[in-house]
Each structure stands twice: as C-alpha cells, then as structure tokens.
mmCIF file of C-alpha atoms in Angstrom:
data_model
loop_
_atom_site.group_PDB
_atom_site.id
_atom_site.type_symbol
_atom_site.label_atom_id
_atom_site.label_comp_id
_atom_site.label_asym_id
_atom_site.label_seq_id
_atom_site.Cartn_x
_atom_site.Cartn_y
_atom_site.Cartn_z
ATOM 1 C CA UNK A 21 -73.317 72.386 -31.042
ATOM 2 C CA UNK A 22 -71.111 69.295 -31.127
ATOM 3 C CA UNK A 23 -68.052 71.456 -30.497
ATOM 4 C CA UNK A 24 -69.397 72.077 -26.985
ATOM 5 C CA UNK A 25 -70.142 68.426 -26.238
ATOM 6 C CA UNK A 26 -67.383 68.327 -23.598
ATOM 7 C CA UNK A 27 -69.561 70.618 -21.481
ATOM 8 C CA UNK A 28 -72.344 68.052 -21.251
ATOM 9 C CA UNK A 29 -72.834 65.985 -18.145
ATOM 10 C CA UNK A 30 -71.110 62.699 -18.830
ATOM 11 C CA UNK A 31 -73.784 60.449 -17.397
ATOM 12 C CA UNK A 32 -76.906 62.057 -18.834
ATOM 13 C CA UNK A 33 -75.502 63.967 -21.827
ATOM 14 C CA UNK A 34 -77.528 66.968 -20.697
ATOM 15 C CA UNK A 35 -76.053 70.342 -21.729
ATOM 16 C CA UNK A 36 -77.211 72.905 -19.127
ATOM 17 C CA UNK A 37 -75.168 75.812 -20.505
ATOM 18 C CA UNK A 38 -76.528 76.008 -24.062
ATOM 19 C CA UNK A 39 -79.254 78.458 -25.085
ATOM 20 C CA UNK A 40 -82.722 77.117 -25.860
ATOM 21 C CA UNK A 41 -84.428 78.441 -28.978
ATOM 22 C CA UNK A 42 -88.071 77.960 -29.820
ATOM 23 C CA UNK A 43 -88.914 77.291 -33.479
ATOM 24 C CA UNK A 44 -90.350 80.307 -35.303
ATOM 25 C CA UNK A 45 -91.616 80.659 -38.844
ATOM 26 C CA UNK A 46 -91.350 83.675 -41.097
ATOM 27 C CA UNK A 47 -95.134 84.035 -40.942
ATOM 28 C CA UNK A 48 -94.891 84.658 -37.167
ATOM 29 C CA UNK A 49 -92.418 87.529 -37.567
ATOM 30 C CA UNK A 50 -94.995 90.318 -38.172
ATOM 31 C CA UNK A 51 -96.965 89.321 -35.075
ATOM 32 C CA UNK A 52 -93.769 89.103 -32.990
ATOM 33 C CA UNK A 53 -92.656 92.575 -34.093
ATOM 34 C CA UNK A 54 -96.131 93.968 -33.358
ATOM 35 C CA UNK A 55 -96.115 92.500 -29.847
ATOM 36 C CA UNK A 56 -92.646 93.871 -29.216
ATOM 37 C CA UNK A 57 -93.620 97.360 -30.360
ATOM 38 C CA UNK A 58 -96.761 97.319 -28.201
ATOM 39 C CA UNK A 59 -95.153 95.954 -25.048
ATOM 40 C CA UNK A 60 -91.697 97.544 -25.066
ATOM 41 C CA UNK A 61 -92.775 101.171 -24.273
ATOM 42 C CA UNK A 62 -94.891 100.023 -21.308
ATOM 43 C CA UNK A 63 -92.183 97.605 -20.160
ATOM 44 C CA UNK A 64 -89.479 100.293 -20.344
ATOM 45 C CA UNK A 65 -91.663 102.859 -18.564
ATOM 46 C CA UNK A 66 -92.553 100.492 -15.703
ATOM 47 C CA UNK A 67 -88.958 99.284 -15.393
ATOM 48 C CA UNK A 68 -87.491 102.784 -15.195
ATOM 49 C CA UNK A 69 -90.302 104.029 -12.955
ATOM 50 C CA UNK A 70 -89.838 101.245 -10.453
ATOM 51 C CA UNK A 71 -86.050 100.916 -10.341
ATOM 52 C CA UNK A 72 -85.411 104.620 -10.848
ATOM 53 C CA UNK A 73 -87.992 106.062 -8.471
ATOM 54 C CA UNK A 74 -90.489 103.813 -6.713
ATOM 55 C CA UNK A 75 -88.072 101.390 -5.071
ATOM 56 C CA UNK A 76 -86.512 104.296 -3.168
ATOM 57 C CA UNK A 77 -89.849 105.510 -1.775
ATOM 58 C CA UNK A 78 -91.573 104.217 1.377
ATOM 59 C CA UNK A 79 -94.469 102.747 -0.601
ATOM 60 C CA UNK A 80 -94.850 99.523 1.348
ATOM 61 C CA UNK A 81 -94.413 95.900 0.413
ATOM 62 C CA UNK A 82 -97.838 95.448 -1.212
ATOM 63 C CA UNK A 83 -97.340 98.371 -3.605
ATOM 64 C CA UNK A 84 -93.864 97.160 -4.527
ATOM 65 C CA UNK A 85 -95.216 93.702 -5.276
ATOM 66 C CA UNK A 86 -98.040 95.173 -7.368
ATOM 67 C CA UNK A 87 -95.518 97.147 -9.459
ATOM 68 C CA UNK A 88 -93.422 94.017 -10.048
ATOM 69 C CA UNK A 89 -96.503 92.070 -11.086
ATOM 70 C CA UNK A 90 -97.335 94.789 -13.593
ATOM 71 C CA UNK A 91 -93.852 94.381 -15.107
ATOM 72 C CA UNK A 92 -94.418 90.621 -15.350
ATOM 73 C CA UNK A 93 -97.867 91.030 -16.887
ATOM 74 C CA UNK A 94 -96.623 93.480 -19.525
ATOM 75 C CA UNK A 95 -93.876 90.969 -20.311
ATOM 76 C CA UNK A 96 -96.449 88.316 -21.143
ATOM 77 C CA UNK A 97 -96.244 86.350 -17.888
ATOM 78 C CA UNK A 98 -99.995 85.876 -17.488
ATOM 79 C CA UNK A 99 -100.119 82.342 -16.114
ATOM 80 C CA UNK A 100 -98.319 80.900 -13.073
ATOM 81 C CA UNK A 101 -98.851 77.217 -12.318
ATOM 82 C CA UNK A 102 -98.062 76.892 -8.602
ATOM 83 C CA UNK A 103 -97.894 73.537 -6.820
ATOM 84 C CA UNK A 104 -96.757 72.957 -3.253
ATOM 85 C CA UNK A 105 -95.548 69.545 -2.221
ATOM 86 C CA UNK A 106 -97.853 67.873 0.259
ATOM 87 C CA UNK A 107 -100.704 70.345 -0.255
ATOM 88 C CA UNK A 108 -103.923 69.533 -2.110
ATOM 89 C CA UNK A 109 -105.247 71.992 -4.624
ATOM 90 C CA UNK A 110 -107.569 74.500 -3.056
ATOM 91 C CA UNK A 111 -106.243 74.051 0.466
ATOM 92 C CA UNK A 112 -103.099 76.174 0.270
ATOM 93 C CA UNK A 113 -104.666 79.078 2.165
ATOM 94 C CA UNK A 114 -105.125 76.776 5.155
ATOM 95 C CA UNK A 115 -101.486 75.642 5.152
ATOM 96 C CA UNK A 116 -99.476 78.835 4.966
ATOM 97 C CA UNK A 117 -96.601 77.138 6.827
ATOM 98 C CA UNK A 118 -95.913 75.197 3.654
ATOM 99 C CA UNK A 119 -94.738 78.436 2.002
ATOM 100 C CA UNK A 120 -91.585 80.498 2.556
ATOM 101 C CA UNK A 121 -92.046 83.180 5.175
ATOM 102 C CA UNK A 122 -90.023 85.523 7.355
ATOM 103 C CA UNK A 123 -87.037 83.825 8.927
ATOM 104 C CA UNK A 124 -86.813 81.034 6.333
ATOM 105 C CA UNK A 125 -84.359 80.279 3.520
ATOM 106 C CA UNK A 126 -85.391 79.891 -0.110
ATOM 107 C CA UNK A 127 -83.195 77.616 -2.247
ATOM 108 C CA UNK A 128 -84.148 78.439 -5.802
ATOM 109 C CA UNK A 129 -83.212 77.155 -9.214
ATOM 110 C CA UNK A 130 -81.417 79.774 -11.298
ATOM 111 C CA UNK A 131 -82.301 80.117 -14.970
ATOM 112 C CA UNK A 132 -83.616 83.578 -15.856
ATOM 113 C CA UNK A 133 -84.108 87.190 -14.676
ATOM 114 C CA UNK A 134 -87.768 86.254 -14.311
ATOM 115 C CA UNK A 135 -86.774 84.060 -11.336
ATOM 116 C CA UNK A 136 -85.754 87.188 -9.487
ATOM 117 C CA UNK A 137 -88.839 89.208 -10.433
ATOM 118 C CA UNK A 138 -91.201 86.389 -9.521
ATOM 119 C CA UNK A 139 -89.629 85.710 -6.123
ATOM 120 C CA UNK A 140 -89.600 89.433 -5.337
ATOM 121 C CA UNK A 141 -93.243 89.826 -6.385
ATOM 122 C CA UNK A 142 -94.422 86.881 -4.289
ATOM 123 C CA UNK A 143 -92.091 86.473 -1.284
ATOM 124 C CA UNK A 144 -90.092 89.742 -1.188
ATOM 125 C CA UNK A 145 -86.896 88.016 0.009
ATOM 126 C CA UNK A 146 -83.409 89.370 0.473
ATOM 127 C CA UNK A 147 -81.427 88.262 -2.575
ATOM 128 C CA UNK A 148 -77.900 86.907 -2.304
ATOM 129 C CA UNK A 149 -75.125 85.588 -4.484
ATOM 130 C CA UNK A 150 -73.290 82.389 -3.614
ATOM 131 C CA UNK A 151 -69.763 81.472 -4.667
ATOM 132 C CA UNK A 152 -68.499 77.908 -5.199
ATOM 133 C CA UNK A 153 -65.720 77.832 -2.592
ATOM 134 C CA UNK A 154 -67.069 79.729 0.400
ATOM 135 C CA UNK A 155 -69.975 79.541 2.800
ATOM 136 C CA UNK A 156 -70.252 83.319 2.931
ATOM 137 C CA UNK A 157 -72.691 85.087 0.653
ATOM 138 C CA UNK A 158 -73.037 88.518 -0.924
ATOM 139 C CA UNK A 159 -76.242 90.486 -0.303
ATOM 140 C CA UNK A 160 -77.819 92.057 -3.392
ATOM 141 C CA UNK A 161 -80.677 94.417 -4.005
ATOM 142 C CA UNK A 162 -83.226 93.556 -6.687
ATOM 143 C CA UNK A 163 -81.664 95.201 -9.768
ATOM 144 C CA UNK A 164 -78.137 93.862 -9.162
ATOM 145 C CA UNK A 165 -79.666 90.417 -8.669
ATOM 146 C CA UNK A 166 -81.323 90.684 -12.080
ATOM 147 C CA UNK A 167 -78.069 91.857 -13.656
ATOM 148 C CA UNK A 168 -76.224 88.941 -12.044
ATOM 149 C CA UNK A 169 -78.528 86.544 -13.912
ATOM 150 C CA UNK A 170 -77.096 87.949 -17.169
ATOM 151 C CA UNK A 171 -73.473 88.153 -16.010
ATOM 152 C CA UNK A 172 -70.511 85.801 -16.479
ATOM 153 C CA UNK A 173 -69.954 83.146 -13.800
ATOM 154 C CA UNK A 174 -67.490 83.920 -11.005
ATOM 155 C CA UNK A 175 -65.250 81.297 -9.414
ATOM 156 C CA UNK A 176 -64.554 83.566 -6.457
ATOM 157 C CA UNK A 177 -65.789 86.894 -5.095
ATOM 158 C CA UNK A 178 -64.286 89.975 -6.792
ATOM 159 C CA UNK A 179 -61.835 92.012 -4.691
ATOM 160 C CA UNK A 180 -63.654 94.305 -2.309
ATOM 161 C CA UNK A 181 -66.844 92.242 -2.223
ATOM 162 C CA UNK A 182 -68.591 92.522 1.128
ATOM 163 C CA UNK A 183 -69.489 89.031 2.264
ATOM 164 C CA UNK A 184 -71.699 88.024 5.152
ATOM 165 C CA UNK A 185 -72.688 84.734 6.775
ATOM 166 C CA UNK A 186 -76.197 83.373 6.347
ATOM 167 C CA UNK A 187 -76.903 83.180 10.103
ATOM 168 C CA UNK A 188 -75.922 86.826 10.511
ATOM 169 C CA UNK A 189 -78.128 87.902 7.610
ATOM 170 C CA UNK A 190 -81.078 86.014 9.088
ATOM 171 C CA UNK A 191 -80.481 87.562 12.520
ATOM 172 C CA UNK A 192 -80.281 91.085 11.103
ATOM 173 C CA UNK A 193 -83.469 90.671 9.047
ATOM 174 C CA UNK A 194 -85.974 88.689 11.138
ATOM 175 C CA UNK A 195 -88.920 89.944 9.051
ATOM 176 C CA UNK A 196 -87.583 88.780 5.666
ATOM 177 C CA UNK A 197 -86.759 85.494 4.049
ATOM 178 C CA UNK A 198 -83.357 84.915 2.390
ATOM 179 C CA UNK A 199 -83.100 83.735 -1.221
ATOM 180 C CA UNK A 200 -80.115 81.556 -2.087
ATOM 181 C CA UNK A 201 -79.093 80.454 -5.564
ATOM 182 C CA UNK A 202 -76.587 77.738 -4.632
ATOM 183 C CA UNK A 203 -75.917 76.750 -8.251
ATOM 184 C CA UNK A 204 -74.095 80.144 -8.411
ATOM 185 C CA UNK A 205 -74.725 80.649 -12.131
ATOM 186 C CA UNK A 206 -77.747 80.472 -14.475
ATOM 187 C CA UNK A 207 -78.493 77.354 -16.525
ATOM 188 C CA UNK A 208 -81.111 76.532 -19.145
ATOM 189 C CA UNK A 209 -83.154 74.611 -16.558
ATOM 190 C CA UNK A 210 -82.345 71.151 -17.846
ATOM 191 C CA UNK A 211 -80.470 70.035 -14.746
ATOM 192 C CA UNK A 212 -79.279 71.016 -11.275
ATOM 193 C CA UNK A 213 -75.603 71.973 -10.901
ATOM 194 C CA UNK A 214 -73.357 71.218 -7.926
ATOM 195 C CA UNK A 215 -74.287 73.372 -4.960
ATOM 196 C CA UNK A 216 -72.195 76.006 -3.272
ATOM 197 C CA UNK A 217 -71.417 75.334 0.430
ATOM 198 C CA UNK A 218 -73.318 78.523 1.310
ATOM 199 C CA UNK A 219 -76.326 76.379 2.194
ATOM 200 C CA UNK A 220 -74.311 74.512 4.824
ATOM 201 C CA UNK A 221 -74.275 77.429 7.230
ATOM 202 C CA UNK A 222 -78.069 77.488 7.608
ATOM 203 C CA UNK A 223 -79.031 77.402 11.315
ATOM 204 C CA UNK A 224 -80.449 74.081 12.465
ATOM 205 C CA UNK A 225 -83.905 75.436 13.307
ATOM 206 C CA UNK A 226 -84.347 77.426 10.092
ATOM 207 C CA UNK A 227 -86.730 75.933 7.494
ATOM 208 C CA UNK A 228 -85.279 75.622 3.981
ATOM 209 C CA UNK A 229 -87.731 75.698 1.051
ATOM 210 C CA UNK A 230 -86.458 74.396 -2.319
ATOM 211 C CA UNK A 231 -88.252 76.171 -5.201
ATOM 212 C CA UNK A 232 -88.072 75.106 -8.826
ATOM 213 C CA UNK A 233 -89.054 77.688 -11.452
ATOM 214 C CA UNK A 234 -89.418 76.634 -15.075
ATOM 215 C CA UNK A 235 -90.875 78.243 -18.173
ATOM 216 C CA UNK A 236 -92.960 77.342 -21.218
ATOM 217 C CA UNK A 237 -91.548 78.116 -23.707
ATOM 218 C CA UNK A 238 -88.091 77.699 -22.186
ATOM 219 C CA UNK A 239 -86.342 80.207 -24.480
ATOM 220 C CA UNK A 240 -86.430 82.933 -21.813
ATOM 221 C CA UNK A 241 -83.650 81.241 -19.859
ATOM 222 C CA UNK A 242 -80.236 82.966 -19.926
ATOM 223 C CA UNK A 243 -77.462 80.377 -19.543
ATOM 224 C CA UNK A 244 -75.049 82.329 -21.771
ATOM 225 C CA UNK A 245 -73.996 85.729 -20.332
ATOM 226 C CA UNK A 246 -73.508 88.985 -22.203
ATOM 227 C CA UNK A 247 -75.262 91.935 -23.811
ATOM 228 C CA UNK A 248 -76.330 89.858 -26.794
ATOM 229 C CA UNK A 249 -78.040 87.430 -24.434
ATOM 230 C CA UNK A 250 -79.777 90.329 -22.693
ATOM 231 C CA UNK A 251 -81.046 91.597 -26.054
ATOM 232 C CA UNK A 252 -82.231 88.123 -27.075
ATOM 233 C CA UNK A 253 -83.933 87.726 -23.711
ATOM 234 C CA UNK A 254 -85.872 90.973 -24.123
ATOM 235 C CA UNK A 255 -86.842 90.040 -27.679
ATOM 236 C CA UNK A 256 -88.082 86.579 -26.701
ATOM 237 C CA UNK A 257 -89.845 87.897 -23.618
ATOM 238 C CA UNK A 258 -91.727 90.732 -25.299
ATOM 239 C CA UNK A 259 -92.309 89.290 -28.767
ATOM 240 C CA UNK A 260 -93.711 85.974 -27.561
ATOM 241 C CA UNK A 261 -97.338 85.281 -26.816
ATOM 242 C CA UNK A 262 -97.828 84.070 -23.261
ATOM 243 C CA UNK A 263 -95.112 82.764 -20.956
ATOM 244 C CA UNK A 264 -96.238 80.142 -18.480
ATOM 245 C CA UNK A 265 -94.259 79.940 -15.236
ATOM 246 C CA UNK A 266 -94.345 76.596 -13.468
ATOM 247 C CA UNK A 267 -93.427 76.935 -9.810
ATOM 248 C CA UNK A 268 -92.928 73.918 -7.575
ATOM 249 C CA UNK A 269 -92.240 74.306 -3.862
ATOM 250 C CA UNK A 270 -90.874 71.293 -1.985
ATOM 251 C CA UNK A 271 -91.512 70.469 1.633
ATOM 252 C CA UNK A 272 -89.204 72.222 4.061
ATOM 253 C CA UNK A 273 -85.885 70.639 4.939
ATOM 254 C CA UNK A 274 -83.517 71.372 7.785
ATOM 255 C CA UNK A 275 -79.804 71.441 8.438
ATOM 256 C CA UNK A 276 -79.731 68.649 10.987
ATOM 257 C CA UNK A 277 -76.534 68.352 13.050
ATOM 258 C CA UNK A 278 -73.684 67.154 10.888
ATOM 259 C CA UNK A 279 -75.503 67.424 7.525
ATOM 260 C CA UNK A 280 -73.772 70.678 6.684
ATOM 261 C CA UNK A 281 -70.385 69.049 7.187
ATOM 262 C CA UNK A 282 -70.691 65.370 6.285
ATOM 263 C CA UNK A 283 -69.243 64.895 2.791
ATOM 264 C CA UNK A 284 -71.125 62.984 0.126
ATOM 265 C CA UNK A 285 -69.282 62.112 -3.065
ATOM 266 C CA UNK A 286 -71.422 62.759 -6.105
ATOM 267 C CA UNK A 287 -71.198 59.933 -8.515
ATOM 268 C CA UNK A 288 -70.910 57.002 -6.154
ATOM 269 C CA UNK A 289 -74.483 57.009 -4.968
ATOM 270 C CA UNK A 290 -77.726 56.409 -6.829
ATOM 271 C CA UNK A 291 -79.618 59.651 -7.178
ATOM 272 C CA UNK A 292 -82.882 58.232 -8.484
ATOM 273 C CA UNK A 293 -84.676 60.720 -10.756
ATOM 274 C CA UNK A 294 -85.658 58.830 -13.808
ATOM 275 C CA UNK A 295 -84.103 56.646 -16.438
ATOM 276 C CA UNK A 296 -85.478 58.544 -19.399
ATOM 277 C CA UNK A 297 -84.842 62.004 -20.733
ATOM 278 C CA UNK A 298 -87.399 63.663 -22.968
ATOM 279 C CA UNK A 299 -86.645 65.567 -26.182
ATOM 280 C CA UNK A 300 -85.879 68.704 -24.212
ATOM 281 C CA UNK A 301 -83.425 66.958 -21.940
ATOM 282 C CA UNK A 302 -85.699 66.717 -18.881
ATOM 283 C CA UNK A 303 -85.816 63.618 -16.747
ATOM 284 C CA UNK A 304 -88.996 61.613 -16.357
ATOM 285 C CA UNK A 305 -88.900 62.047 -12.610
ATOM 286 C CA UNK A 306 -89.442 58.378 -11.739
ATOM 287 C CA UNK A 307 -87.363 55.236 -11.496
ATOM 288 C CA UNK A 308 -83.717 54.739 -10.449
ATOM 289 C CA UNK A 309 -81.028 56.686 -12.199
ATOM 290 C CA UNK A 310 -77.938 54.806 -13.321
ATOM 291 C CA UNK A 311 -74.973 54.962 -11.016
ATOM 292 C CA UNK A 312 -73.156 56.957 -13.587
ATOM 293 C CA UNK A 313 -70.824 59.229 -11.705
ATOM 294 C CA UNK A 314 -68.222 56.710 -10.726
ATOM 295 C CA UNK A 315 -66.622 57.308 -14.107
ATOM 296 C CA UNK A 316 -67.530 60.994 -14.316
ATOM 297 C CA UNK A 317 -65.359 64.079 -14.229
ATOM 298 C CA UNK A 318 -66.039 64.643 -10.542
ATOM 299 C CA UNK A 319 -64.260 61.439 -9.527
ATOM 300 C CA UNK A 320 -61.460 61.695 -12.054
ATOM 301 C CA UNK A 321 -60.643 65.236 -11.006
ATOM 302 C CA UNK A 322 -61.302 64.502 -7.312
ATOM 303 C CA UNK A 323 -63.987 67.166 -7.041
ATOM 304 C CA UNK A 324 -64.518 68.384 -3.507
ATOM 305 C CA UNK A 325 -67.404 66.374 -2.029
ATOM 306 C CA UNK A 326 -70.677 68.041 -1.220
ATOM 307 C CA UNK A 327 -72.267 67.978 2.205
ATOM 308 C CA UNK A 328 -75.286 65.858 2.940
ATOM 309 C CA UNK A 329 -77.407 69.016 3.176
ATOM 310 C CA UNK A 330 -76.335 70.204 -0.310
ATOM 311 C CA UNK A 331 -77.137 66.799 -1.735
ATOM 312 C CA UNK A 332 -80.523 66.825 -0.032
ATOM 313 C CA UNK A 333 -81.284 70.300 -1.371
ATOM 314 C CA UNK A 334 -80.162 69.362 -4.875
ATOM 315 C CA UNK A 335 -82.243 66.208 -4.802
ATOM 316 C CA UNK A 336 -85.314 68.185 -3.709
ATOM 317 C CA UNK A 337 -84.887 70.675 -6.583
ATOM 318 C CA UNK A 338 -84.360 67.841 -9.058
ATOM 319 C CA UNK A 339 -87.424 65.974 -7.791
ATOM 320 C CA UNK A 340 -89.896 68.863 -7.936
ATOM 321 C CA UNK A 341 -88.431 70.199 -11.187
ATOM 322 C CA UNK A 342 -88.434 66.726 -12.784
ATOM 323 C CA UNK A 343 -84.828 67.104 -13.865
ATOM 324 C CA UNK A 344 -81.563 65.499 -12.784
ATOM 325 C CA UNK A 345 -78.627 66.503 -10.667
ATOM 326 C CA UNK A 346 -75.544 67.018 -12.791
ATOM 327 C CA UNK A 347 -71.865 66.631 -12.051
ATOM 328 C CA UNK A 348 -71.152 70.108 -13.428
ATOM 329 C CA UNK A 349 -70.617 73.426 -11.681
ATOM 330 C CA UNK A 350 -69.148 76.908 -11.933
ATOM 331 C CA UNK A 351 -65.747 75.630 -13.050
ATOM 332 C CA UNK A 352 -67.221 73.987 -16.121
ATOM 333 C CA UNK A 353 -69.467 77.009 -16.781
ATOM 334 C CA UNK A 354 -66.432 79.332 -16.772
ATOM 335 C CA UNK A 355 -64.649 77.078 -19.276
ATOM 336 C CA UNK A 356 -67.792 76.900 -21.423
ATOM 337 C CA UNK A 357 -68.206 80.694 -21.514
ATOM 338 C CA UNK A 358 -64.551 81.130 -22.542
ATOM 339 C CA UNK A 359 -65.013 78.606 -25.368
ATOM 340 C CA UNK A 360 -68.318 80.177 -26.390
ATOM 341 C CA UNK A 361 -66.888 83.690 -26.563
ATOM 342 C CA UNK A 362 -63.906 82.462 -28.542
ATOM 343 C CA UNK A 363 -66.225 80.732 -31.003
ATOM 344 C CA UNK A 364 -68.510 83.772 -31.449
ATOM 345 C CA UNK A 365 -65.451 85.929 -32.157
ATOM 346 C CA UNK A 366 -64.359 83.493 -34.850
ATOM 347 C CA UNK A 367 -61.289 82.392 -32.876
#
C-alpha cells in the first residue's frame, strides 16, 4: 500500500483510512463458510424483522434493545469489555452518573456499523451526522446511521439536508442522549481524526462523555466506503469466530466558557500519548509524544485551528483508546477515497 503513503499522518506514519485484514489460512475456509451459512439466515431475518417491522411499533425501549442485542449475538459479538474511567470494577452500578444518560452528549469514535448497533443497544441515543465546516448537525434514525458508516465521506451537507443545532436537539429531546461522531467519517481505529466544530455548540452545563469502541479482531472496521466494503464487512462479521468489543468511557467533560471558541493549533503543542506504536499502529498510551505537527500538513496548508473543547475531546478519545490524535480529517479522506477508487478501477 505504498502508493497510498501520502495519506498517512506525517508525524506518526499511521494510516487510518486503510482496511485491516486478519490473516486466514486455507484450512480455516470450511469453518468460515459453515459459520456464515449458519448465521446469515438468522442475521437476515432479525435485521429485516427489526428494521422492517419492529422499529415502527410501540414496543418500548427495553424490547428494542433486546432485539438489537440479538442481532449482535448472532453476528458473533459475544463479549464486551467495558471499562469506565474513574470507576473500580464491580462498583459501576453504584456510580450511574459516570455513564451517558438522558440530556448528555456522547462523543464516540467512528469505525464500524457495530458502533451504531452497540450504542443503540446500550444507551438508545439520538444519532447524528457531523460535517467538517459547520456546527450544525443532521439527525439520523438508526438504519441511516448504519448506512452512513459505509458511505463515502462528505465535505459538506448535501443540498436539502435538514440541519439542526445541538442545543435545540437536546431541548427537544430531554429524555434521550445525543450521539456525535465528530470525526465525520469512519476510520480503521488506529487514530483520532480532526474534530468537526459540531461539538463546540454543546451547552455549558451538558456533560460530554467520550466513548472509544475498538474490536478484536479489528477487521470489522469499515474505513473504505462502498458496496464491496459492505460485503466484506458482512463476510468478516459472520464468518469469524467471536468478536470482542472493547468499550472505554472517559470521565465527563464540559464546554466551559470560551473553550468552544478558543482556537488551538494542532501541531504546535505536545499531545502526549506515547512514543511507541505497536505492530498494529496503536500508541502505547504513555509518555510524551514528539512535537511533530509543526512540520505537518496542517501548518503548511494553514488548516483551520480547532477549539480547545475539540482538542480536549480528541485527547480524551485518544487516551482511553490508547491511540493518537492525527493531523488528518475529512479532506484527506475524500482524496484517499478518490485515489482508492481510481486504483481499484485500474486507472
């Protein structure tokens, strides 16, 4: 994949837009095909039953969540490793305020359709789409949110898109949390992209919960859009053994006065998430990071600075996910997808 090396982060050489493939041997193929044949009919039935019928019925939140968990279980998601920052194991039930709840904002990493299903099954939030150059967001129902995780990146809202402000969405839905994906586009989970300014409009008294969701194996991420990616995702999801979901929830942060407006130039400041990168491109999560961005693309191209709140949110996601913040965003993802599509077509 050297031809796509220009889409790596200059400081860390992490490539967040490339697909991740797990090694498979020919001997594993019969078992994979068997698992696919066993799971796919149940998966298809549950998927059509829920999104075609059940979601339109007044069945209640608990029943909806149970249906979504059944979809996850049939898919092989049998183990979820949940850790909450600042909470000891076994004491989470006594500290429910450490979890997202009605009237709060979830800032989630964005790597796979499973992100959407998991958040819906656990927190039942209102899903939204962020865009890189506006604070307004687009409200989505569950199925369009899943489709968006397999869709090409968008630099701006399509014509006719109905946008809404985050404070208005919170005010109109006091009994629900709001899920933001400020990276705006899926990655392979190896780094955190530049944030959209949509987070900056969060009301000052509204708790913000950064949530990092990662997978083992990591081949169920969908950084490359398209129907072929959707097919590969279903194959890897249903033909694999067990998929472990590692969920990390950071302590709540707030949009203190001025943090949603004060610019912070990525690349000049030390971000501090580890000097080493493992074989999969993940940071070690400890030690000072090199002040690498002064010579990065963001400074050369005079990238619009991020607010202090966006930097704080990105740092929280990087810390709990044990990855690094990258000086890449939607602009680079759009260019990568164009180059990828041209290469796959033999251009």
